[in-house]
mmCIF file of N, CA and C in Angstrom:
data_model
loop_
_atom_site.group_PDB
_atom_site.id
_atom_site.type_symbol
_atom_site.label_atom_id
_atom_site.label_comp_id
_atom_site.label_asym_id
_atom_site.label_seq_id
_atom_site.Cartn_x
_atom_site.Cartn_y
_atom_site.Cartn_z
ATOM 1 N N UNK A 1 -11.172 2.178 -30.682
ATOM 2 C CA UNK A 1 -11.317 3.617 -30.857
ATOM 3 C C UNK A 1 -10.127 4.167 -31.629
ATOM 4 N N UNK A 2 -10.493 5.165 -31.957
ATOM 5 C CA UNK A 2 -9.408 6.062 -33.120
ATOM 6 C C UNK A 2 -8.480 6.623 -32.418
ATOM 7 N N UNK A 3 -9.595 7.493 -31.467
ATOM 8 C CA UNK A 3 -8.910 8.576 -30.829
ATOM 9 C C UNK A 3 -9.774 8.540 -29.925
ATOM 10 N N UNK A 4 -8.558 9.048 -28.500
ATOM 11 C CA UNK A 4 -9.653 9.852 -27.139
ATOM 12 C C UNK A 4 -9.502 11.140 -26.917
ATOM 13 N N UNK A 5 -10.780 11.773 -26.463
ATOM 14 C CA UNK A 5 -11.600 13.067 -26.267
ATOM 15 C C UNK A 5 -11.783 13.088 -25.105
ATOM 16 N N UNK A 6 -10.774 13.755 -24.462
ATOM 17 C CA UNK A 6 -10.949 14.553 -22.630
ATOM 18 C C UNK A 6 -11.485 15.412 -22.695
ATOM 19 N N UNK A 7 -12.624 15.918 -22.465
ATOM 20 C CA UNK A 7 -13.192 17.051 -22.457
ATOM 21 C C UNK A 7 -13.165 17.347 -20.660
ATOM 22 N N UNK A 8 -12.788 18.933 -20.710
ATOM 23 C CA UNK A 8 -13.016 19.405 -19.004
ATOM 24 C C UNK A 8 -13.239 20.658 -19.019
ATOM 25 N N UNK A 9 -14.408 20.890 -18.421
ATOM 26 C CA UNK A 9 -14.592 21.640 -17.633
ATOM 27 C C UNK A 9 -16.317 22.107 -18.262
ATOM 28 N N UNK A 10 -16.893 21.252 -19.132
ATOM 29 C CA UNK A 10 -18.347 21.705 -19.445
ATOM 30 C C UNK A 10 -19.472 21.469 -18.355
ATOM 31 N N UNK A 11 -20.205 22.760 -18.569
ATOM 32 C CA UNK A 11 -21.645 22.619 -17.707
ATOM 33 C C UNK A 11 -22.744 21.642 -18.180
ATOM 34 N N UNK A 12 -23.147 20.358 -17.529
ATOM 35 C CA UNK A 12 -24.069 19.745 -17.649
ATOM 36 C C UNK A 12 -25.450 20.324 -18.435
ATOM 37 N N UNK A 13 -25.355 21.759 -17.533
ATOM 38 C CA UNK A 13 -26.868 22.708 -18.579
ATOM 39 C C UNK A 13 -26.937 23.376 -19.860
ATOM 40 N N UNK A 14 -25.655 23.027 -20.136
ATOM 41 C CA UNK A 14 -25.269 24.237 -21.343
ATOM 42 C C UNK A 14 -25.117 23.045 -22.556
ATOM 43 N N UNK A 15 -24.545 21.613 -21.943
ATOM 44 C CA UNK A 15 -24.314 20.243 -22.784
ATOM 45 C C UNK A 15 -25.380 19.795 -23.535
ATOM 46 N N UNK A 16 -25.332 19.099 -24.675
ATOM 47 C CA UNK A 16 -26.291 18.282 -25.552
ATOM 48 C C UNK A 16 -25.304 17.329 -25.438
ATOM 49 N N UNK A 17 -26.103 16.182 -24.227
ATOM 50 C CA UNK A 17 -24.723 14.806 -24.191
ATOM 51 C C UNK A 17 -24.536 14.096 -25.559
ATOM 52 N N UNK A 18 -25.420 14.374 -26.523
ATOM 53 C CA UNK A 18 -25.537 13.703 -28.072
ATOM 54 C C UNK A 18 -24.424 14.314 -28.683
ATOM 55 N N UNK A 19 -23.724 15.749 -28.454
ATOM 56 C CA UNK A 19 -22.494 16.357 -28.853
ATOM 57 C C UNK A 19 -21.175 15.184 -28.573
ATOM 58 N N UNK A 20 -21.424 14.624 -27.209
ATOM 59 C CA UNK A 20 -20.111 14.030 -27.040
ATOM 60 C C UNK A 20 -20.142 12.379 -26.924
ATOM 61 N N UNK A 21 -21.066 11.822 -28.440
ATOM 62 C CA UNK A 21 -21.398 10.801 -28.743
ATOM 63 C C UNK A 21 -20.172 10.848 -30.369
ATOM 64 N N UNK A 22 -19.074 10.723 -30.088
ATOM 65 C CA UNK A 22 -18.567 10.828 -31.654
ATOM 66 C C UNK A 22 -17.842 9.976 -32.314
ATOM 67 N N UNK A 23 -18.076 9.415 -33.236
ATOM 68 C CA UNK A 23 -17.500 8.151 -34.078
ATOM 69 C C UNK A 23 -16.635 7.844 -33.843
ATOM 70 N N UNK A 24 -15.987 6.379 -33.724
ATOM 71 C CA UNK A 24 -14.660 6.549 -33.825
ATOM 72 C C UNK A 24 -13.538 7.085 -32.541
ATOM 73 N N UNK A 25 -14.357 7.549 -31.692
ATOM 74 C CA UNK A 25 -13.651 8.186 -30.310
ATOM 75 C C UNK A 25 -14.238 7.926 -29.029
ATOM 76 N N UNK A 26 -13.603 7.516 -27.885
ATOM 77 C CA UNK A 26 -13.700 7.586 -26.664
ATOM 78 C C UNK A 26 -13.701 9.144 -26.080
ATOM 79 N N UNK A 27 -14.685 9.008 -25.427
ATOM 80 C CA UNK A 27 -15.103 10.508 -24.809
ATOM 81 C C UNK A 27 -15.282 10.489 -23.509
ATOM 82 N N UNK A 28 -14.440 11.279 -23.072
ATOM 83 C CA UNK A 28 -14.444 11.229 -21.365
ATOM 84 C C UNK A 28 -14.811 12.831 -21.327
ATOM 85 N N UNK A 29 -15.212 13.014 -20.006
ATOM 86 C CA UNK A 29 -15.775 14.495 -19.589
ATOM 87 C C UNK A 29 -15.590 14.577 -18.113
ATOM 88 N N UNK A 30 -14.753 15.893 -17.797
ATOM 89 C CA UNK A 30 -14.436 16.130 -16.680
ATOM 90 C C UNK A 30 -15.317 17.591 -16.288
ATOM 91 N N UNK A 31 -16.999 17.184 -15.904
ATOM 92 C CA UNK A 31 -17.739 18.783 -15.502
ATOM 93 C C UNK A 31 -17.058 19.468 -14.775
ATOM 94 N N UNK A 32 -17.313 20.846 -15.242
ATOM 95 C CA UNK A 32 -16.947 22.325 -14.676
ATOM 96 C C UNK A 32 -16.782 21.857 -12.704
ATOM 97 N N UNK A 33 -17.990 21.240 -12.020
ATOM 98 C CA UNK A 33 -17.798 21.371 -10.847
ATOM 99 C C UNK A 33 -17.018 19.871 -10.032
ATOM 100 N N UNK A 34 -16.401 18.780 -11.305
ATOM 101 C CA UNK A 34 -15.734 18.412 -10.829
ATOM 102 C C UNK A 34 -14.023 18.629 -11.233
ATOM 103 N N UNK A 35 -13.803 19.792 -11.178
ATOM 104 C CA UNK A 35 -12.459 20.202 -11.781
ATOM 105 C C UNK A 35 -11.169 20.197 -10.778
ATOM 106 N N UNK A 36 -11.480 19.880 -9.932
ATOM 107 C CA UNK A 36 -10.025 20.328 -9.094
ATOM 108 C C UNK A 36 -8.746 19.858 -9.292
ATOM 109 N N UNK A 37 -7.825 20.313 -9.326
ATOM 110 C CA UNK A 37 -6.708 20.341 -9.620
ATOM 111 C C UNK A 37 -6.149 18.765 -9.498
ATOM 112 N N UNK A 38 -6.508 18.596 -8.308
ATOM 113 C CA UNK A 38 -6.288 16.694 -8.152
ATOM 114 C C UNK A 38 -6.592 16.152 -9.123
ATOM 115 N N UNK A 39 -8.078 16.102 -9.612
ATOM 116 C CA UNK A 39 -8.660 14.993 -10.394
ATOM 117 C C UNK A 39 -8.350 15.564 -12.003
ATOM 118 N N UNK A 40 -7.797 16.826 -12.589
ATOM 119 C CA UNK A 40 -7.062 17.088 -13.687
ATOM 120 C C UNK A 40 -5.743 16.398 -13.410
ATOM 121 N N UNK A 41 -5.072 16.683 -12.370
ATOM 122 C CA UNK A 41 -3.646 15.786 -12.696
ATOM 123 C C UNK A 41 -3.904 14.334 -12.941
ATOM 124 N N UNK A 42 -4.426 13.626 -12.175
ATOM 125 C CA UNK A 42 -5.365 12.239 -12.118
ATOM 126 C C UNK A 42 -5.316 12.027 -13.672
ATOM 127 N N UNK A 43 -6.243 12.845 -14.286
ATOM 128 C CA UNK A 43 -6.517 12.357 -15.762
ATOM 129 C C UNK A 43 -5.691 12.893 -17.204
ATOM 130 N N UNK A 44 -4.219 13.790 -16.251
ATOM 131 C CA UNK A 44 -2.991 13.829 -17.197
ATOM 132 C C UNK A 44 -2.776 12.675 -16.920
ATOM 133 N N UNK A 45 -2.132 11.692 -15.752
ATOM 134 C CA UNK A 45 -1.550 10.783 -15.532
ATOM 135 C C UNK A 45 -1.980 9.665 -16.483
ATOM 136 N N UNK A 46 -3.243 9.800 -16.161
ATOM 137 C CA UNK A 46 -4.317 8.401 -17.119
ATOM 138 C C UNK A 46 -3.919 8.662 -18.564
ATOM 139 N N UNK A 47 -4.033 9.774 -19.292
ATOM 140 C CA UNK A 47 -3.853 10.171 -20.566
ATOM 141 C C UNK A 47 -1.961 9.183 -20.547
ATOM 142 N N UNK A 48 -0.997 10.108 -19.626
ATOM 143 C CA UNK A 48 0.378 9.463 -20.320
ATOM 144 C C UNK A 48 0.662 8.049 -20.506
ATOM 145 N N UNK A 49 -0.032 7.271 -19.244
ATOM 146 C CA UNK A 49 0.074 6.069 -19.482
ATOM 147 C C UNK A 49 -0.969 5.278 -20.468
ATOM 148 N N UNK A 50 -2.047 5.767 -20.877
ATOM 149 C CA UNK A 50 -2.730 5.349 -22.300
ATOM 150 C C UNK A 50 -1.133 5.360 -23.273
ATOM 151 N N UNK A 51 -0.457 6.312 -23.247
ATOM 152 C CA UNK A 51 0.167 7.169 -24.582
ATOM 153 C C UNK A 51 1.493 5.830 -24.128
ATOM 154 N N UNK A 52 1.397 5.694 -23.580
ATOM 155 C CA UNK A 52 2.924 4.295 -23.252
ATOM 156 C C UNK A 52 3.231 3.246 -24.144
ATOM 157 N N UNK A 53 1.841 2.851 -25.273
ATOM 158 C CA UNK A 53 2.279 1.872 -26.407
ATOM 159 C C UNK A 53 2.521 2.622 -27.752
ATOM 160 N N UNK A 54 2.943 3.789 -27.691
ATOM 161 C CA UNK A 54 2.907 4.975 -28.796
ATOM 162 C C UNK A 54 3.792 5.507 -28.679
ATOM 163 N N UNK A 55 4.804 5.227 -30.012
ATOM 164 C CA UNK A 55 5.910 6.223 -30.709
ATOM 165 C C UNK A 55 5.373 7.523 -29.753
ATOM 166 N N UNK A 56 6.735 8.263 -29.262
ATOM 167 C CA UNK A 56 6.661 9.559 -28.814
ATOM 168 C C UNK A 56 6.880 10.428 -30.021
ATOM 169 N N UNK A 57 7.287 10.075 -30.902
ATOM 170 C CA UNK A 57 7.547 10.521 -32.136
ATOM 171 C C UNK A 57 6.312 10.783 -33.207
ATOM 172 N N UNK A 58 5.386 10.275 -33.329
ATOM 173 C CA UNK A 58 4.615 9.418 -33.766
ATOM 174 C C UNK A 58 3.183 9.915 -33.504
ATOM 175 N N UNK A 59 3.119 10.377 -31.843
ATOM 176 C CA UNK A 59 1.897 11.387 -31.369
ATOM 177 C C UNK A 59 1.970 12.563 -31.189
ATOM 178 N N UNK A 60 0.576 12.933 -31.240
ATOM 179 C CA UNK A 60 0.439 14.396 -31.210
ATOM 180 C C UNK A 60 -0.384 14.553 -30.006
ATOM 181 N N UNK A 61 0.159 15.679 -29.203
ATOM 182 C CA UNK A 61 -0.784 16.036 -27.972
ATOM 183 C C UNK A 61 -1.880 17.319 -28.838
ATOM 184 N N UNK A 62 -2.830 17.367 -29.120
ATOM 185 C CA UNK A 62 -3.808 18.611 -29.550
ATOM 186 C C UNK A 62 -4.606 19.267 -27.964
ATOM 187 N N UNK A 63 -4.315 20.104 -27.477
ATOM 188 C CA UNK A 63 -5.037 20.698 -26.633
ATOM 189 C C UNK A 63 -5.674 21.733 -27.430
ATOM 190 N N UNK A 64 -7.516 22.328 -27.381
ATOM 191 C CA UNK A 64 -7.930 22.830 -27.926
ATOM 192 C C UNK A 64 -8.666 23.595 -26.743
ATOM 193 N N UNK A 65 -8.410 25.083 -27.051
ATOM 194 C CA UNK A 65 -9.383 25.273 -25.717
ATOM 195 C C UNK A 65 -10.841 26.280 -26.344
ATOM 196 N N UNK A 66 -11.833 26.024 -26.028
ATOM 197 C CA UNK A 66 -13.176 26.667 -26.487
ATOM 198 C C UNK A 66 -13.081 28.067 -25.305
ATOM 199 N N UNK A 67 -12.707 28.753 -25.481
ATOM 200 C CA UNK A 67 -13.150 30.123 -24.623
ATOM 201 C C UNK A 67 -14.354 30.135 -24.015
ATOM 202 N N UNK A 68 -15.040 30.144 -24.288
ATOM 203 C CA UNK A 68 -16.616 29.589 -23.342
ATOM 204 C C UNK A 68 -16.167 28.716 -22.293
ATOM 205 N N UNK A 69 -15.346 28.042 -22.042
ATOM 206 C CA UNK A 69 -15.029 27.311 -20.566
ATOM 207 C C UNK A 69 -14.536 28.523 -19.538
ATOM 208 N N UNK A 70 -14.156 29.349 -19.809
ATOM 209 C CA UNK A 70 -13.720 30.522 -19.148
ATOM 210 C C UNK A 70 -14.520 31.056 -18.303
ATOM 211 N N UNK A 71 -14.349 31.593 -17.066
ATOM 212 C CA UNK A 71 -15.340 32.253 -16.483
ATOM 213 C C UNK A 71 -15.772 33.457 -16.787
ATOM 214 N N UNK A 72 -16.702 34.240 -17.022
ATOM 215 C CA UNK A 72 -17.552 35.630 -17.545
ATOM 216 C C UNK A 72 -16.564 36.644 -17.020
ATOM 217 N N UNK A 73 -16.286 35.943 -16.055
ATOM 218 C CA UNK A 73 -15.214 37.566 -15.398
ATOM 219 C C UNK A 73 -13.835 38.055 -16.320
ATOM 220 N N UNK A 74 -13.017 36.956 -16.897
ATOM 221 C CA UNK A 74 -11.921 37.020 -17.744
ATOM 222 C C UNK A 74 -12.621 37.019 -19.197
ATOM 223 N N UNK A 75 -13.338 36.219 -18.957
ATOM 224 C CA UNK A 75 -13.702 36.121 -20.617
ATOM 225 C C UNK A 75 -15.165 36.621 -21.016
ATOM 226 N N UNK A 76 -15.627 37.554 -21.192
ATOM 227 C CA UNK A 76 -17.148 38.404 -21.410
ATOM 228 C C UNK A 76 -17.083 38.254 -23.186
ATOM 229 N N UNK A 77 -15.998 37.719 -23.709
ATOM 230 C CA UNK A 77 -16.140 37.785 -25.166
ATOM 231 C C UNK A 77 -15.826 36.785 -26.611
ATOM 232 N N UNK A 78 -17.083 35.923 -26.030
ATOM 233 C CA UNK A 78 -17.652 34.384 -26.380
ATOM 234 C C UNK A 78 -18.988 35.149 -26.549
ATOM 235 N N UNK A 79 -19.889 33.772 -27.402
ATOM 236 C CA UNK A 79 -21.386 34.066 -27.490
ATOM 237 C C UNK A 79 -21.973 33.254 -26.620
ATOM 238 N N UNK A 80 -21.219 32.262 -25.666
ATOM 239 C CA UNK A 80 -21.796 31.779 -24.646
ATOM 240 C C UNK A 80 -21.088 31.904 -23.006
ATOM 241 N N UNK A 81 -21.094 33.493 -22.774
ATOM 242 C CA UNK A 81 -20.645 33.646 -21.855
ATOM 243 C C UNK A 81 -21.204 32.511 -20.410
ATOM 244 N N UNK A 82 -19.843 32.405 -19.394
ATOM 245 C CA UNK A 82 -19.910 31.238 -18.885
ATOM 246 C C UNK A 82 -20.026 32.012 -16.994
ATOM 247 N N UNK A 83 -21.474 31.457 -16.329
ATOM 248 C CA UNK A 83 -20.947 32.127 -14.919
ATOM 249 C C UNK A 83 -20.469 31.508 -14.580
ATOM 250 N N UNK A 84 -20.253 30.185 -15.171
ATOM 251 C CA UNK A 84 -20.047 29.259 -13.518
ATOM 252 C C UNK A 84 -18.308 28.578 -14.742
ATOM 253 N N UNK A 85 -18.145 29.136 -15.237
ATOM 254 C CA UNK A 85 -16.924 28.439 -16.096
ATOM 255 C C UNK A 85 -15.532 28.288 -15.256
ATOM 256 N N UNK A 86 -14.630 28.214 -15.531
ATOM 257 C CA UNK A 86 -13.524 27.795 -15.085
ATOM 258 C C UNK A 86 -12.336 29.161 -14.971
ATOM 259 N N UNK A 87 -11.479 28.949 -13.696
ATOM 260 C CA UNK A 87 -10.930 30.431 -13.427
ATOM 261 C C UNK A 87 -9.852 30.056 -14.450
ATOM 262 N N UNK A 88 -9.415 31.502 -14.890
ATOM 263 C CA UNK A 88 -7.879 31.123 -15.457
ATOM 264 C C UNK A 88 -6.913 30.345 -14.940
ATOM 265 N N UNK A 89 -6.563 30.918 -13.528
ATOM 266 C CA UNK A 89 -5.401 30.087 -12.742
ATOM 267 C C UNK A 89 -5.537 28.501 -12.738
ATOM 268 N N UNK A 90 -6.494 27.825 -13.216
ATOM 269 C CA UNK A 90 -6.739 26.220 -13.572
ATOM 270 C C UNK A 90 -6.623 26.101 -15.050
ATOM 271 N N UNK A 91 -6.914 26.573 -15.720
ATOM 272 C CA UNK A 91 -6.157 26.864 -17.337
ATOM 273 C C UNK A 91 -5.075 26.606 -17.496
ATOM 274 N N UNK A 92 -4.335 27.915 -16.965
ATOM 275 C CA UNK A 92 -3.093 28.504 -16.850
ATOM 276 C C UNK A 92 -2.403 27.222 -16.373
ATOM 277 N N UNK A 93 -2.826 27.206 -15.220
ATOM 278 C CA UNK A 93 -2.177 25.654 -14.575
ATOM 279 C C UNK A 93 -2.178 24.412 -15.337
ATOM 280 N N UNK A 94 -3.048 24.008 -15.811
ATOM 281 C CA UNK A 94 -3.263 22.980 -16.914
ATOM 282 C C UNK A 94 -2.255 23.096 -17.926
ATOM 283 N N UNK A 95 -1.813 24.191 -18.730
ATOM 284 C CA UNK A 95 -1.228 24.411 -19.541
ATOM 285 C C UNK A 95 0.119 23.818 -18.936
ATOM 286 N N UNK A 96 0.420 24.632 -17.829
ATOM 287 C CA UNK A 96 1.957 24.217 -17.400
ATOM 288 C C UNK A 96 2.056 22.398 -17.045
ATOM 289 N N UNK A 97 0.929 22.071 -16.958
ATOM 290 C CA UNK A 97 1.268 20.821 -16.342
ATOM 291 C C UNK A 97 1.400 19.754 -17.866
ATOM 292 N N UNK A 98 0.846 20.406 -18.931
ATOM 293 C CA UNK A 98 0.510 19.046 -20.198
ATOM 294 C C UNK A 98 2.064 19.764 -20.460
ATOM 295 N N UNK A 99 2.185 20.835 -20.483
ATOM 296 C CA UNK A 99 3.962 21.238 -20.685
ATOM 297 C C UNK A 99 5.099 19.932 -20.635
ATOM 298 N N UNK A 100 4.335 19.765 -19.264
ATOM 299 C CA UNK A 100 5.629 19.278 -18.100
ATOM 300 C C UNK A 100 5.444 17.620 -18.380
ATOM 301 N N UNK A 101 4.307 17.301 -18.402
ATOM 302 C CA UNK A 101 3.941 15.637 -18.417
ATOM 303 C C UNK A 101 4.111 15.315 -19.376
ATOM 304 N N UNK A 102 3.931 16.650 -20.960
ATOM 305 C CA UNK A 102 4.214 15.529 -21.951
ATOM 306 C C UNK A 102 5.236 16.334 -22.742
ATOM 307 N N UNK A 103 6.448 17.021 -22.209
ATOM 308 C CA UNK A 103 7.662 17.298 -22.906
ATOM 309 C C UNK A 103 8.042 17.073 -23.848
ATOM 310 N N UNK A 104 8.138 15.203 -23.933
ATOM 311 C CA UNK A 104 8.527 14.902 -25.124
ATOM 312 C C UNK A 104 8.230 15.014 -26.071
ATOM 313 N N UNK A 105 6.628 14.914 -26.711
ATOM 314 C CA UNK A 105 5.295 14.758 -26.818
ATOM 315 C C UNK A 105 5.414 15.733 -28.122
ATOM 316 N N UNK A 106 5.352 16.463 -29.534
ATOM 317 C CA UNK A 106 4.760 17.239 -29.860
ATOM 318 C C UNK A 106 3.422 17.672 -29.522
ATOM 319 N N UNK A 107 3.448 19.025 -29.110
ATOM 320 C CA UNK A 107 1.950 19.536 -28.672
ATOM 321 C C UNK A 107 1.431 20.824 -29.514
ATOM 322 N N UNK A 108 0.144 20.872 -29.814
ATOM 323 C CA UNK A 108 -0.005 22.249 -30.889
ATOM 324 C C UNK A 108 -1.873 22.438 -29.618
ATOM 325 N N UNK A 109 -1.746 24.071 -29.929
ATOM 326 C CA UNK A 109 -2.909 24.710 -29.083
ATOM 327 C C UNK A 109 -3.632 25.266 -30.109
ATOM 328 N N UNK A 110 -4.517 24.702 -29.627
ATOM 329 C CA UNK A 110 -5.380 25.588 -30.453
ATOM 330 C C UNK A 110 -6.499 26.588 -29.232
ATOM 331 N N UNK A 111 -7.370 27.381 -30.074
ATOM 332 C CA UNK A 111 -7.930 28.537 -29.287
ATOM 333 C C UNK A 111 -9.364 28.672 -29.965
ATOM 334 N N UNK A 112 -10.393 28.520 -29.236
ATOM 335 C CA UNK A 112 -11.731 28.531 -29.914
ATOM 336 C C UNK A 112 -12.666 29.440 -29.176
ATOM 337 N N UNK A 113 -13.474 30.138 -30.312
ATOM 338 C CA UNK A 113 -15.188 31.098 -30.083
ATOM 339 C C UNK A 113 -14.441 32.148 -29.402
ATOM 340 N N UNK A 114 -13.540 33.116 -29.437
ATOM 341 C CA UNK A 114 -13.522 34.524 -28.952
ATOM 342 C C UNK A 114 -13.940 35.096 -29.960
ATOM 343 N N UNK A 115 -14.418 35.827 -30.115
ATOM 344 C CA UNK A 115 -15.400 36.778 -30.635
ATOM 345 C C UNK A 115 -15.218 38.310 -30.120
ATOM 346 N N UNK A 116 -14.193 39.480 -30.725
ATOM 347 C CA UNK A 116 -13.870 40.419 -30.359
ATOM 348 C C UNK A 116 -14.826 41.396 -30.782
ATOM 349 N N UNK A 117 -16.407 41.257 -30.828
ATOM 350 C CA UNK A 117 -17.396 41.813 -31.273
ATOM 351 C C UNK A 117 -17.980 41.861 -29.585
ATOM 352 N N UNK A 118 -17.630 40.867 -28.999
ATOM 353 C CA UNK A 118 -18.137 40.785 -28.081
ATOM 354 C C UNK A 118 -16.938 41.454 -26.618
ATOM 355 N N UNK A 119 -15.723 41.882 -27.434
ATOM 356 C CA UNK A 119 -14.699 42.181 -25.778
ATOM 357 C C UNK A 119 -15.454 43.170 -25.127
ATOM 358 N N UNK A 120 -14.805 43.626 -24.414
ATOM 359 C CA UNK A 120 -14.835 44.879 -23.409
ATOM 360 C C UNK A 120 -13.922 46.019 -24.484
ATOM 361 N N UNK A 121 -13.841 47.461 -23.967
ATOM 362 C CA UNK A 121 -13.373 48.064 -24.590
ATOM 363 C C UNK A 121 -11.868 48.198 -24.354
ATOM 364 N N UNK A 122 -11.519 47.803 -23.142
ATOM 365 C CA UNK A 122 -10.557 47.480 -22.399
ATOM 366 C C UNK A 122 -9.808 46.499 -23.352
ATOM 367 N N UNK A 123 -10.250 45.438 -24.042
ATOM 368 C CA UNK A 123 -10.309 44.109 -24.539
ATOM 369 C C UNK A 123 -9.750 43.174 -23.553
ATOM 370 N N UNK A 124 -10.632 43.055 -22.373
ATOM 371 C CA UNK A 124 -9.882 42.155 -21.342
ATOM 372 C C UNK A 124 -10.030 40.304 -21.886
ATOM 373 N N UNK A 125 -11.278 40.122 -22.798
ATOM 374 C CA UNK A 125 -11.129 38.619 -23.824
ATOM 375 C C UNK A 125 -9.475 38.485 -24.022
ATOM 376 N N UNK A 126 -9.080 39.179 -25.197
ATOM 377 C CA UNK A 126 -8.076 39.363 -25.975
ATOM 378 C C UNK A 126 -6.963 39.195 -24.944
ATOM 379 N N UNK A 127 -6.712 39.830 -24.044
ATOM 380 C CA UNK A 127 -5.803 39.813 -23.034
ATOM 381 C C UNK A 127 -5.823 38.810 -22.170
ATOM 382 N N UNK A 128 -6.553 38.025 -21.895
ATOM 383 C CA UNK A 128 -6.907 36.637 -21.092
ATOM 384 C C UNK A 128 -5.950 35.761 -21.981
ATOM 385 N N UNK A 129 -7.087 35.455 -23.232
ATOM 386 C CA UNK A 129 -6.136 34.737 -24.133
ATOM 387 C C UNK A 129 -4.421 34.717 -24.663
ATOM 388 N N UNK A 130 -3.950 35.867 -24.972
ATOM 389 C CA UNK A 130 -2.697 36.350 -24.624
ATOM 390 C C UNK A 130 -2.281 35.757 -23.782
ATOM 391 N N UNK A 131 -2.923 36.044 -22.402
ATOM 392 C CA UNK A 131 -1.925 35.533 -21.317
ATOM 393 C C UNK A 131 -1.930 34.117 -21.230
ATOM 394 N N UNK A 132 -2.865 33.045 -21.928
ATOM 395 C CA UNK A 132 -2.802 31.841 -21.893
ATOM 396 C C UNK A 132 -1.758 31.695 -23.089
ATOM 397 N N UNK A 133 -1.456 32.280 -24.438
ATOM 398 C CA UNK A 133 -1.027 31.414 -24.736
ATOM 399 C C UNK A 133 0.626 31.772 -24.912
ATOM 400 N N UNK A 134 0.678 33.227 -24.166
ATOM 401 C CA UNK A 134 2.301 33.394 -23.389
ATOM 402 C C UNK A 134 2.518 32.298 -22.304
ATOM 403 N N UNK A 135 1.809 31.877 -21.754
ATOM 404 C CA UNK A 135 1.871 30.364 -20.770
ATOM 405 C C UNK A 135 2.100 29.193 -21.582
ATOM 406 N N UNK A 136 1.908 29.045 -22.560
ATOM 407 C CA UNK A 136 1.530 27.733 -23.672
ATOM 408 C C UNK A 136 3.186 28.088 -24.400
ATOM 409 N N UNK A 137 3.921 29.481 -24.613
ATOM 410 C CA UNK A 137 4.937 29.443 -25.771
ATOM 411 C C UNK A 137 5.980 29.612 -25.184
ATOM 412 N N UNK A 138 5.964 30.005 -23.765
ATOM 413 C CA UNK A 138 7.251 30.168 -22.707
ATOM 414 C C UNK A 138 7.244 28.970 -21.995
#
């Protein structure tokens, strides 16, 4: 394989498993309802020790997050709003932990599908995100 693809936190009903069939890459998937905090640290751990025959210099950590994993309550402004998606405080948490596990690590975030056509007037989307990626730069 080229590269591996952790995917966490997608709904089985919302998935086309043919999406996470992709060349060249190992694809793992951690569903929305098996997310708990245990079995995310579990599969940081698995990720650092994959990364153990690899220049620290050399890799790149890419965390990409699709806004649609979000739950409807923080995030109403995606085109696939999510009920059953994932709370911030496991985000948020996630963030601090790839922080912490892979320090050394260059890491770059990326941020996917907000759609400010779709916020609140409030813009509580916009402000979710914010607050993730003041978690991601502090």
């Amino acid at each position: 394989h080229h590269y591996e693809l952790i995917q966490i936190g997608l709904n089985p009903f919302h998935q086309n498993t043919q999406d996470l069939e992709l060349t060249g890459a190992h694809v793992e998937v951690l569903w929305s309802n098996d997310c708990a905090q245990e079995k995310i640290q579990n599969t940081l751990q698995k990720i650092k020790k994959s990364l153990d025959k690899f220049s620290q210099d050399e890799t790149l950590i890419l965390v990409s997050l699709d806004a649609d994993v979000l739950n409807h309550a923080v995030m109403p402004a995606v085109s696939a709003v999510n009920p059953t998606g994932l709370p911030l405080t496991l985000i948020s948490n996630l963030f601090k932990d790839i922080k912490k596990e892979f320090s050394s690590y260059q890491k770059v975030l990326g941020i996917y599908e907000y759609n400010p056509l779709y916020d609140t007037v409030s813009a509580a989307g916009a402000k979710t995100l914010a607050s993730l990626i003041y978690d991601w730069i502090v």
